[in-house]
PDB file of C-alpha atoms in Angstrom:
ATOM      1  CA  MET A 115      24.033  78.331 116.487  1.00  0.00           C
ATOM      2  CA  ALA A 116      20.098  78.920 114.333  1.00  0.00           C
ATOM      3  CA  LYS A 117      20.578  74.851 112.738  1.00  0.00           C
ATOM      4  CA  GLN A 118      21.354  73.992 116.983  1.00  0.00           C
ATOM      5  CA  LYS A 119      17.858  75.711 118.146  1.00  0.00           C
ATOM      6  CA  ASP A 120      16.368  73.403 115.483  1.00  0.00           C
ATOM      7  CA  LYS A 121      17.474  70.242 116.781  1.00  0.00           C
ATOM      8  CA  ALA A 122      16.611  71.560 119.916  1.00  0.00           C
ATOM      9  CA  ALA A 123      13.256  72.194 118.973  1.00  0.00           C
ATOM     10  CA  HIS A 124      12.409  69.443 116.647  1.00  0.00           C
ATOM     11  CA  SER A 125      13.544  66.973 120.011  1.00  0.00           C
ATOM     12  CA  LEU A 126      10.787  68.442 121.977  1.00  0.00           C
ATOM     13  CA  ILE A 127       7.367  68.816 119.618  1.00  0.00           C
ATOM     14  CA  ALA A 128       8.856  64.790 118.535  1.00  0.00           C
ATOM     15  CA  GLY A 129       9.220  64.029 122.136  1.00  0.00           C
ATOM     16  CA  THR A 130       5.778  65.273 122.979  1.00  0.00           C
ATOM     17  CA  PHE A 131       3.949  64.376 120.536  1.00  0.00           C
ATOM     18  CA  ALA A 132       5.562  60.607 120.468  1.00  0.00           C
ATOM     19  CA  GLY A 133       4.782  60.704 123.882  1.00  0.00           C
ATOM     20  CA  ALA A 134       0.672  61.190 123.648  1.00  0.00           C
ATOM     21  CA  VAL A 135       0.477  58.743 121.280  1.00  0.00           C
ATOM     22  CA  GLU A 136       2.244  56.373 123.713  1.00  0.00           C
ATOM     23  CA  GLY A 137       0.675  57.134 126.756  1.00  0.00           C
ATOM     24  CA  ALA A 138      -2.731  57.220 125.368  1.00  0.00           C
ATOM     25  CA  VAL A 139      -2.089  53.632 123.549  1.00  0.00           C
ATOM     26  CA  THR A 140      -0.534  52.065 126.961  1.00  0.00           C
ATOM     27  CA  TYR A 141      -2.255  53.305 129.794  1.00  0.00           C
ATOM     28  CA  PRO A 142      -4.603  50.415 131.070  1.00  0.00           C
ATOM     29  CA  THR A 143      -1.642  48.201 131.679  1.00  0.00           C
ATOM     30  CA  GLU A 144      -0.859  51.075 133.672  1.00  0.00           C
ATOM     31  CA  LEU A 145      -3.064  51.397 135.109  1.00  0.00           C
ATOM     32  CA  VAL A 146      -3.717  48.393 136.310  1.00  0.00           C
ATOM     33  CA  LYS A 147       0.111  47.664 137.115  1.00  0.00           C
ATOM     34  CA  THR A 148      -0.689  50.975 140.033  1.00  0.00           C
ATOM     35  CA  LYS A 149      -4.108  49.153 141.255  1.00  0.00           C
ATOM     36  CA  MET A 150      -1.257  45.832 142.249  1.00  0.00           C
ATOM     37  CA  GLN A 151       1.370  47.852 143.706  1.00  0.00           C
ATOM     38  CA  LEU A 152      -1.842  49.961 145.563  1.00  0.00           C
ATOM     39  CA  GLN A 153      -2.297  46.558 147.528  1.00  0.00           C
ATOM     40  CA  GLY A 154      -0.496  45.282 150.355  1.00  0.00           C
ATOM     41  CA  SER A 155       0.348  48.081 152.789  1.00  0.00           C
ATOM     42  CA  GLN A 156      -2.245  47.950 155.671  1.00  0.00           C
ATOM     43  CA  GLN A 157      -4.000  51.435 155.323  1.00  0.00           C
ATOM     44  CA  TYR A 158      -5.345  50.618 151.919  1.00  0.00           C
ATOM     45  CA  THR A 159      -5.739  46.866 153.530  1.00  0.00           C
ATOM     46  CA  ALA A 160      -8.000  48.875 156.623  1.00  0.00           C
ATOM     47  CA  GLN A 161      -9.683  51.001 154.229  1.00  0.00           C
ATOM     48  CA  GLY A 162     -11.106  47.983 152.293  1.00  0.00           C
ATOM     49  CA  GLY A 163      -9.413  48.505 148.520  1.00  0.00           C
ATOM     50  CA  HIS A 164     -10.302  45.899 146.473  1.00  0.00           C
ATOM     51  CA  VAL A 165      -7.855  43.113 146.308  1.00  0.00           C
ATOM     52  CA  TYR A 166      -7.006  41.874 143.260  1.00  0.00           C
ATOM     53  CA  SER A 167      -5.671  38.200 141.895  1.00  0.00           C
ATOM     54  CA  GLY A 168      -3.262  39.062 139.112  1.00  0.00           C
ATOM     55  CA  PRO A 169      -2.928  41.182 136.464  1.00  0.00           C
ATOM     56  CA  ILE A 170      -5.839  39.310 134.435  1.00  0.00           C
ATOM     57  CA  ASP A 171      -8.206  39.316 137.561  1.00  0.00           C
ATOM     58  CA  CYS A 172      -7.787  43.048 138.562  1.00  0.00           C
ATOM     59  CA  ALA A 173      -8.146  43.737 134.743  1.00  0.00           C
ATOM     60  CA  SER A 174     -11.859  42.177 133.849  1.00  0.00           C
ATOM     61  CA  THR A 175     -12.784  43.295 137.475  1.00  0.00           C
ATOM     62  CA  THR A 176     -13.110  46.421 136.195  1.00  0.00           C
ATOM     63  CA  LEU A 177     -14.145  46.089 132.646  1.00  0.00           C
ATOM     64  CA  ARG A 178     -17.081  44.635 134.496  1.00  0.00           C
ATOM     65  CA  THR A 179     -17.720  46.913 137.628  1.00  0.00           C
ATOM     66  CA  GLN A 180     -16.550  50.267 135.963  1.00  0.00           C
ATOM     67  CA  GLY A 181     -16.945  49.262 132.287  1.00  0.00           C
ATOM     68  CA  ILE A 182     -14.320  50.273 129.283  1.00  0.00           C
ATOM     69  CA  ARG A 183     -14.054  54.329 130.729  1.00  0.00           C
ATOM     70  CA  GLY A 184     -12.476  52.365 134.154  1.00  0.00           C
ATOM     71  CA  LEU A 185      -9.767  51.495 132.129  1.00  0.00           C
ATOM     72  CA  TYR A 186      -8.385  55.302 131.772  1.00  0.00           C
ATOM     73  CA  ARG A 187     -10.018  56.635 135.509  1.00  0.00           C
ATOM     74  CA  GLY A 188      -7.203  58.778 134.992  1.00  0.00           C
ATOM     75  CA  LEU A 189      -5.877  59.828 131.781  1.00  0.00           C
ATOM     76  CA  PRO A 190      -5.902  62.970 131.783  1.00  0.00           C
ATOM     77  CA  PRO A 191      -3.139  64.225 134.503  1.00  0.00           C
ATOM     78  CA  MET A 192      -1.227  60.760 132.725  1.00  0.00           C
ATOM     79  CA  LEU A 193      -1.109  61.461 129.434  1.00  0.00           C
ATOM     80  CA  VAL A 194      -0.403  65.427 129.782  1.00  0.00           C
ATOM     81  CA  GLY A 195       2.228  63.906 132.213  1.00  0.00           C
ATOM     82  CA  ASN A 196       3.020  61.977 129.513  1.00  0.00           C
ATOM     83  CA  ALA A 197       2.685  64.095 126.739  1.00  0.00           C
ATOM     84  CA  ALA A 198       5.682  67.136 128.593  1.00  0.00           C
ATOM     85  CA  LYS A 199       7.668  64.292 130.580  1.00  0.00           C
ATOM     86  CA  ALA A 200       9.049  62.459 126.641  1.00  0.00           C
ATOM     87  CA  GLY A 201       9.585  66.016 125.453  1.00  0.00           C
ATOM     88  CA  VAL A 202      11.747  67.284 127.985  1.00  0.00           C
ATOM     89  CA  ARG A 203      13.359  63.738 128.408  1.00  0.00           C
ATOM     90  CA  PHE A 204      14.221  63.900 124.768  1.00  0.00           C
ATOM     91  CA  LEU A 205      15.479  67.454 124.728  1.00  0.00           C
ATOM     92  CA  THR A 206      17.333  66.505 127.854  1.00  0.00           C
ATOM     93  CA  TYR A 207      18.622  63.435 126.175  1.00  0.00           C
ATOM     94  CA  ASP A 208      19.491  64.958 123.019  1.00  0.00           C
ATOM     95  CA  THR A 209      21.238  68.383 124.311  1.00  0.00           C
ATOM     96  CA  VAL A 210      23.051  66.380 126.857  1.00  0.00           C
ATOM     97  CA  LYS A 211      24.212  63.602 124.962  1.00  0.00           C
ATOM     98  CA  GLU A 212      26.020  66.051 122.590  1.00  0.00           C
ATOM     99  CA  MET A 213      27.627  67.348 125.280  1.00  0.00           C
ATOM    100  CA  LEU A 214      29.238  64.589 126.112  1.00  0.00           C
ATOM    101  CA  ARG A 215      30.457  63.610 122.813  1.00  0.00           C
ATOM    102  CA  ALA A 216      34.047  62.137 121.519  1.00  0.00           C
ATOM    103  CA  ARG A 217      35.799  65.360 119.831  1.00  0.00           C
ATOM    104  CA  ASP A 218      35.530  62.409 116.651  1.00  0.00           C
ATOM    105  CA  GLY A 219      32.209  62.082 117.579  1.00  0.00           C
ATOM    106  CA  THR A 220      31.520  59.043 119.582  1.00  0.00           C
ATOM    107  CA  LEU A 221      29.945  58.474 122.425  1.00  0.00           C
ATOM    108  CA  SER A 222      30.296  55.586 125.358  1.00  0.00           C
ATOM    109  CA  MET A 223      27.996  53.650 126.881  1.00  0.00           C
ATOM    110  CA  PRO A 224      28.735  55.004 130.295  1.00  0.00           C
ATOM    111  CA  ARG A 225      28.002  59.087 128.658  1.00  0.00           C
ATOM    112  CA  MET A 226      24.862  57.858 127.368  1.00  0.00           C
ATOM    113  CA  MET A 227      24.327  56.030 130.850  1.00  0.00           C
ATOM    114  CA  ALA A 228      25.195  59.928 131.959  1.00  0.00           C
ATOM    115  CA  ALA A 229      23.174  61.180 129.254  1.00  0.00           C
ATOM    116  CA  GLY A 230      19.541  58.876 130.448  1.00  0.00           C
ATOM    117  CA  MET A 231      19.951  59.545 133.887  1.00  0.00           C
ATOM    118  CA  CYS A 232      20.239  63.248 133.254  1.00  0.00           C
ATOM    119  CA  ALA A 233      17.034  63.526 130.994  1.00  0.00           C
ATOM    120  CA  GLY A 234      15.055  61.097 133.744  1.00  0.00           C
ATOM    121  CA  VAL A 235      15.727  63.311 137.063  1.00  0.00           C
ATOM    122  CA  ILE A 236      14.793  66.641 135.180  1.00  0.00           C
ATOM    123  CA  GLU A 237      11.428  64.792 133.971  1.00  0.00           C
ATOM    124  CA  GLY A 238      10.891  62.994 136.944  1.00  0.00           C
ATOM    125  CA  GLY A 239      11.382  66.963 139.438  1.00  0.00           C
ATOM    126  CA  THR A 240       8.823  68.730 137.108  1.00  0.00           C
ATOM    127  CA  VAL A 241       5.844  67.074 135.767  1.00  0.00           C
ATOM    128  CA  VAL A 242       6.367  63.359 136.044  1.00  0.00           C
ATOM    129  CA  ALA A 243       6.064  64.221 139.973  1.00  0.00           C
ATOM    130  CA  PRO A 244       3.140  65.361 139.722  1.00  0.00           C
ATOM    131  CA  SER A 245       0.812  64.687 137.037  1.00  0.00           C
ATOM    132  CA  GLU A 246       1.750  60.774 138.864  1.00  0.00           C
ATOM    133  CA  THR A 247       0.912  62.028 141.890  1.00  0.00           C
ATOM    134  CA  ILE A 248      -2.925  62.816 140.178  1.00  0.00           C
ATOM    135  CA  LYS A 249      -2.875  59.033 138.562  1.00  0.00           C
ATOM    136  CA  THR A 250      -1.892  57.510 141.513  1.00  0.00           C
ATOM    137  CA  ARG A 251      -4.706  59.508 143.857  1.00  0.00           C
ATOM    138  CA  LEU A 252      -7.507  58.405 141.060  1.00  0.00           C
ATOM    139  CA  ILE A 253      -6.252  54.894 140.659  1.00  0.00           C
ATOM    140  CA  HIS A 254      -7.179  54.661 144.064  1.00  0.00           C
ATOM    141  CA  ASP A 255     -10.451  55.869 145.099  1.00  0.00           C
ATOM    142  CA  GLN A 256     -11.526  54.078 142.093  1.00  0.00           C
ATOM    143  CA  CYS A 257     -10.160  50.465 144.684  1.00  0.00           C
ATOM    144  CA  MET A 258     -11.847  51.896 147.858  1.00  0.00           C
ATOM    145  CA  PRO A 259     -15.917  51.193 148.213  1.00  0.00           C
ATOM    146  CA  ASN A 260     -17.440  54.638 148.170  1.00  0.00           C
ATOM    147  CA  SER A 261     -15.054  56.910 146.033  1.00  0.00           C
ATOM    148  CA  GLN A 262     -14.473  59.913 147.330  1.00  0.00           C
ATOM    149  CA  PHE A 263     -12.954  62.291 143.341  1.00  0.00           C
ATOM    150  CA  ARG A 264     -15.738  63.294 141.105  1.00  0.00           C
ATOM    151  CA  SER A 265     -13.173  64.379 138.822  1.00  0.00           C
ATOM    152  CA  THR A 266      -8.932  64.899 137.847  1.00  0.00           C
ATOM    153  CA  LEU A 267      -9.749  68.810 138.755  1.00  0.00           C
ATOM    154  CA  ASP A 268     -11.395  67.701 142.016  1.00  0.00           C
ATOM    155  CA  CYS A 269      -8.425  65.189 142.676  1.00  0.00           C
ATOM    156  CA  VAL A 270      -6.475  68.256 142.050  1.00  0.00           C
ATOM    157  CA  ARG A 271      -7.795  70.457 144.170  1.00  0.00           C
ATOM    158  CA  SER A 272      -8.308  67.871 147.282  1.00  0.00           C
ATOM    159  CA  VAL A 273      -4.234  67.189 147.148  1.00  0.00           C
ATOM    160  CA  ILE A 274      -4.113  70.856 147.132  1.00  0.00           C
ATOM    161  CA  HIS A 275      -6.526  71.054 149.850  1.00  0.00           C
ATOM    162  CA  THR A 276      -4.851  69.093 151.977  1.00  0.00           C
ATOM    163  CA  GLY A 277      -1.031  68.731 151.598  1.00  0.00           C
ATOM    164  CA  GLY A 278      -0.853  72.463 149.413  1.00  0.00           C
ATOM    165  CA  ILE A 279       1.427  72.682 146.271  1.00  0.00           C
ATOM    166  CA  ARG A 280       3.978  70.117 148.219  1.00  0.00           C
ATOM    167  CA  GLY A 281       1.950  67.894 148.215  1.00  0.00           C
ATOM    168  CA  LEU A 282       1.478  66.990 143.759  1.00  0.00           C
ATOM    169  CA  TYR A 283       5.141  66.506 144.351  1.00  0.00           C
ATOM    170  CA  ARG A 284       4.772  63.696 146.920  1.00  0.00           C
ATOM    171  CA  GLY A 285       6.890  61.226 146.436  1.00  0.00           C
ATOM    172  CA  VAL A 286       9.745  63.114 144.175  1.00  0.00           C
ATOM    173  CA  GLY A 287      12.058  61.842 145.363  1.00  0.00           C
ATOM    174  CA  PRO A 288      11.691  58.035 144.664  1.00  0.00           C
ATOM    175  CA  VAL A 289      10.397  59.567 140.684  1.00  0.00           C
ATOM    176  CA  MET A 290      13.772  60.769 140.255  1.00  0.00           C
ATOM    177  CA  MET A 291      15.477  57.865 142.009  1.00  0.00           C
ATOM    178  CA  ARG A 292      12.571  56.166 139.067  1.00  0.00           C
ATOM    179  CA  GLN A 293      12.893  58.611 135.817  1.00  0.00           C
ATOM    180  CA  GLY A 294      16.611  58.863 136.110  1.00  0.00           C
ATOM    181  CA  ALA A 295      17.065  54.667 136.136  1.00  0.00           C
ATOM    182  CA  ASN A 296      14.145  54.799 133.456  1.00  0.00           C
ATOM    183  CA  SER A 297      15.939  57.098 131.481  1.00  0.00           C
ATOM    184  CA  CYS A 298      19.461  55.666 132.017  1.00  0.00           C
ATOM    185  CA  VAL A 299      18.312  52.046 131.225  1.00  0.00           C
ATOM    186  CA  ARG A 300      16.420  52.626 128.079  1.00  0.00           C
ATOM    187  CA  PHE A 301      18.163  55.149 126.222  1.00  0.00           C
ATOM    188  CA  ALA A 302      21.584  53.465 126.632  1.00  0.00           C
ATOM    189  CA  ALA A 303      20.183  49.666 125.641  1.00  0.00           C
ATOM    190  CA  TYR A 304      18.219  51.266 122.637  1.00  0.00           C
ATOM    191  CA  ASP A 305      21.401  53.297 121.477  1.00  0.00           C
ATOM    192  CA  SER A 306      23.443  50.970 122.164  1.00  0.00           C
ATOM    193  CA  LEU A 307      21.249  48.036 119.470  1.00  0.00           C
ATOM    194  CA  LYS A 308      20.982  51.632 117.264  1.00  0.00           C
ATOM    195  CA  GLN A 309      24.437  51.374 117.199  1.00  0.00           C
ATOM    196  CA  LEU A 310      24.758  47.466 116.239  1.00  0.00           C
ATOM    197  CA  MET A 311      21.894  47.714 113.998  1.00  0.00           C
ATOM    198  CA  VAL A 312      23.607  50.846 111.820  1.00  0.00           C
ATOM    199  CA  ARG A 313      26.827  49.022 111.705  1.00  0.00           C
ATOM    200  CA  HIS A 314      26.012  45.568 110.693  1.00  0.00           C
ATOM    201  CA  ALA A 315      22.536  45.692 108.768  1.00  0.00           C
ATOM    202  CA  ARG A 316      24.264  49.484 107.069  1.00  0.00           C
ATOM    203  CA  VAL A 317      21.330  51.830 107.963  1.00  0.00           C
ATOM    204  CA  ASP A 318      21.245  54.910 107.546  1.00  0.00           C
ATOM    205  CA  ALA A 319      21.009  56.325 111.145  1.00  0.00           C
ATOM    206  CA  LYS A 320      18.666  59.652 110.857  1.00  0.00           C
ATOM    207  CA  LYS A 321      16.468  57.184 107.955  1.00  0.00           C
ATOM    208  CA  ILE A 322      16.755  54.301 110.055  1.00  0.00           C
ATOM    209  CA  PRO A 323      13.330  51.700 109.288  1.00  0.00           C
ATOM    210  CA  VAL A 324      10.270  52.255 111.788  1.00  0.00           C
ATOM    211  CA  VAL A 325      10.095  48.416 111.889  1.00  0.00           C
ATOM    212  CA  TYR A 326      13.654  48.786 113.601  1.00  0.00           C
ATOM    213  CA  SER A 327      13.369  51.079 115.512  1.00  0.00           C
ATOM    214  CA  PHE A 328      10.084  49.522 116.461  1.00  0.00           C
ATOM    215  CA  ALA A 329      11.607  46.251 117.090  1.00  0.00           C
ATOM    216  CA  LEU A 330      14.992  48.395 119.371  1.00  0.00           C
ATOM    217  CA  GLY A 331      11.773  50.291 121.254  1.00  0.00           C
ATOM    218  CA  MET A 332      10.552  47.107 122.574  1.00  0.00           C
ATOM    219  CA  ALA A 333      13.990  44.897 123.443  1.00  0.00           C
ATOM    220  CA  ALA A 334      14.701  48.491 125.902  1.00  0.00           C
ATOM    221  CA  GLY A 335      11.351  48.430 127.803  1.00  0.00           C
ATOM    222  CA  VAL A 336      12.197  44.508 128.470  1.00  0.00           C
ATOM    223  CA  ILE A 337      15.398  46.026 129.484  1.00  0.00           C
ATOM    224  CA  THR A 338      14.286  48.998 131.584  1.00  0.00           C
ATOM    225  CA  VAL A 339      11.574  46.964 133.061  1.00  0.00           C
ATOM    226  CA  TYR A 340      13.139  44.179 135.048  1.00  0.00           C
ATOM    227  CA  SER A 341      15.941  46.755 136.215  1.00  0.00           C
ATOM    228  CA  THR A 342      14.228  49.793 137.509  1.00  0.00           C
ATOM    229  CA  MET A 343      11.055  47.737 138.759  1.00  0.00           C
ATOM    230  CA  PRO A 344      11.947  48.402 142.687  1.00  0.00           C
ATOM    231  CA  PHE A 345      12.027  51.924 142.390  1.00  0.00           C
ATOM    232  CA  ASP A 346       8.361  52.081 140.827  1.00  0.00           C
ATOM    233  CA  VAL A 347       6.552  50.337 143.576  1.00  0.00           C
ATOM    234  CA  VAL A 348       8.972  52.541 145.695  1.00  0.00           C
ATOM    235  CA  LYS A 349       7.717  55.864 144.411  1.00  0.00           C
ATOM    236  CA  THR A 350       3.880  53.994 143.605  1.00  0.00           C
ATOM    237  CA  ARG A 351       3.274  53.493 147.683  1.00  0.00           C
ATOM    238  CA  MET A 352       5.210  56.656 148.986  1.00  0.00           C
ATOM    239  CA  GLN A 353       1.879  58.119 146.319  1.00  0.00           C
ATOM    240  CA  SER A 354      -1.085  56.811 147.505  1.00  0.00           C
ATOM    241  CA  PRO A 355      -3.165  57.858 150.161  1.00  0.00           C
ATOM    242  CA  ALA A 356      -1.008  56.481 153.019  1.00  0.00           C
ATOM    243  CA  VAL A 357       1.258  57.832 154.695  1.00  0.00           C
ATOM    244  CA  GLU A 358       2.364  55.031 157.019  1.00  0.00           C
ATOM    245  CA  TYR A 359       6.598  55.640 155.054  1.00  0.00           C
ATOM    246  CA  THR A 360       8.876  58.421 156.214  1.00  0.00           C
ATOM    247  CA  GLY A 361      10.847  58.453 153.609  1.00  0.00           C
ATOM    248  CA  SER A 362      12.100  55.755 149.876  1.00  0.00           C
ATOM    249  CA  LEU A 363      14.769  52.980 151.733  1.00  0.00           C
ATOM    250  CA  GLN A 364      12.195  53.310 155.329  1.00  0.00           C
ATOM    251  CA  CYS A 365       9.196  52.814 152.031  1.00  0.00           C
ATOM    252  CA  ALA A 366      11.687  49.781 150.962  1.00  0.00           C
ATOM    253  CA  LEU A 367      12.859  47.889 154.064  1.00  0.00           C
ATOM    254  CA  ARG A 368       9.688  47.955 155.051  1.00  0.00           C
ATOM    255  CA  VAL A 369       7.668  46.334 152.176  1.00  0.00           C
ATOM    256  CA  THR A 370      10.332  43.704 151.913  1.00  0.00           C
ATOM    257  CA  SER A 371      10.534  43.343 155.577  1.00  0.00           C
ATOM    258  CA  SER A 372       6.479  42.859 155.562  1.00  0.00           C
ATOM    259  CA  GLU A 373       5.944  41.391 152.001  1.00  0.00           C
ATOM    260  CA  GLY A 374       9.495  39.825 151.181  1.00  0.00           C
ATOM    261  CA  VAL A 375      11.640  40.604 148.236  1.00  0.00           C
ATOM    262  CA  ARG A 376       9.221  39.973 145.473  1.00  0.00           C
ATOM    263  CA  ALA A 377       7.051  42.435 146.786  1.00  0.00           C
ATOM    264  CA  LEU A 378       9.244  45.086 144.408  1.00  0.00           C
ATOM    265  CA  TRP A 379       8.706  43.756 141.829  1.00  0.00           C
ATOM    266  CA  LYS A 380       5.180  43.080 142.599  1.00  0.00           C
ATOM    267  CA  GLY A 381       3.510  44.344 138.908  1.00  0.00           C
ATOM    268  CA  ALA A 382       6.543  43.139 136.755  1.00  0.00           C
ATOM    269  CA  THR A 383       3.628  41.475 134.381  1.00  0.00           C
ATOM    270  CA  PRO A 384       1.868  44.812 133.720  1.00  0.00           C
ATOM    271  CA  ARG A 385       3.927  47.251 133.566  1.00  0.00           C
ATOM    272  CA  LEU A 386       5.948  45.178 131.293  1.00  0.00           C
ATOM    273  CA  ALA A 387       3.369  44.222 128.471  1.00  0.00           C
ATOM    274  CA  ARG A 388       3.704  48.839 128.661  1.00  0.00           C
ATOM    275  CA  LEU A 389       6.728  49.220 128.571  1.00  0.00           C
ATOM    276  CA  MET A 390       7.554  46.920 125.933  1.00  0.00           C
ATOM    277  CA  PHE A 391       5.088  48.464 123.162  1.00  0.00           C
ATOM    278  CA  SER A 392       5.751  51.589 124.692  1.00  0.00           C
ATOM    279  CA  GLY A 393       9.391  52.222 124.544  1.00  0.00           C
ATOM    280  CA  ALA A 394       8.528  50.728 120.967  1.00  0.00           C
ATOM    281  CA  ILE A 395       6.120  52.971 120.412  1.00  0.00           C
ATOM    282  CA  VAL A 396       8.209  56.728 121.759  1.00  0.00           C
ATOM    283  CA  PHE A 397      11.239  55.348 120.206  1.00  0.00           C
ATOM    284  CA  ALA A 398       9.303  54.925 116.494  1.00  0.00           C
ATOM    285  CA  THR A 399       6.791  57.716 116.768  1.00  0.00           C
ATOM    286  CA  TYR A 400       9.589  60.050 117.902  1.00  0.00           C
ATOM    287  CA  GLU A 401      12.007  58.600 114.531  1.00  0.00           C
ATOM    288  CA  GLU A 402       9.272  58.550 112.009  1.00  0.00           C
ATOM    289  CA  VAL A 403       8.455  62.130 113.394  1.00  0.00           C
ATOM    290  CA  MET A 404      11.961  63.572 113.502  1.00  0.00           C
ATOM    291  CA  LYS A 405      12.750  62.032 110.227  1.00  0.00           C
ATOM    292  CA  VAL A 406       9.454  64.879 108.942  1.00  0.00           C
ATOM    293  CA  LEU A 407      11.077  68.244 110.761  1.00  0.00           C
ATOM    294  CA  ARG A 408      14.481  67.546 109.303  1.00  0.00           C
TER     295      ARG A 408
END
C-alpha cells in the first residue's frame, strides 16, 4: 500500500510541476488562439471587439498596442489551473491505467483511451472549467474598446457577482468533453508511440531519454489538435460573456450554420503551435521529474 501511495504522490507532484512549466512557456499561443475563436459571434461584433486577420496579425497587434504584458493577459488563472489540472490528470490517468491493466501487465489501446478520458473528464469538471472561464473573460475584455477588469481578482469578483459560483462553471459540459477527448487522444497516442519506441529502440520505459519523450509528446500534440478542435471552439464560445447559446449542441450548430464548418477549426494554427510544444514540454518534464522521484 505504501508503494502505491508513493507512486500516486509522484504522479501528482510530477504532473503539477510539468503543468506549471508548460503553461508559462506556451501561454502566448493560448491567448492568440482564444482571441481568434472569440471573434465571429454577433455579440462580440456588436460590442466593438477587435477583428484580426489571422494569428500573426493578432500576436503582432497585441504586442504593438499592449506590450509584452498583453501577451500574458489572463496568465495567473491559467497557470494555477494548468498546474492543478496536470497534477489531477496524471494522477487520475496513472491510477486508472494501473486498474485497467491485464493480468500480464499489458494495456490495450481502448483501455489507454478509457483511462485518458477519465482523467480528462475529472480534470475538466474540477479544475479546468473555472480557470478557463476567467482566462476567457480576461482575453475577451482585452479585445474590447473599453477594458472592464482591473485585475484577475476583479474579474473573479465580477463573474461571481453576476452569476454566482455557477458562473465560474459556465460551459463546464463542453470543457469536460474537450478535456476528455484531449486526454483520451493524447495519452493513448503518447503511450502507444512510447511502447513502439521501447520495443524497437530497446530503451527502459522508466528511463526514456528526454529527447525521445520530447519528440513523442510533440507527435501526440499534433494528433490531439486536429482530433479535438471542435470541442475547443464550442468551449470558448460557451464561456465568452456573450449569452447567445443555450447549449453545446446548439452552439456548434449555430457556429457551423452562420460561419461554416471550417469555423469549428478556427484557431487551429496557434493551438497546434501550443499543443505541439505543450505536449513535448509536459511529457518530457513529467518523465524527468519522475526519474528524480523514483
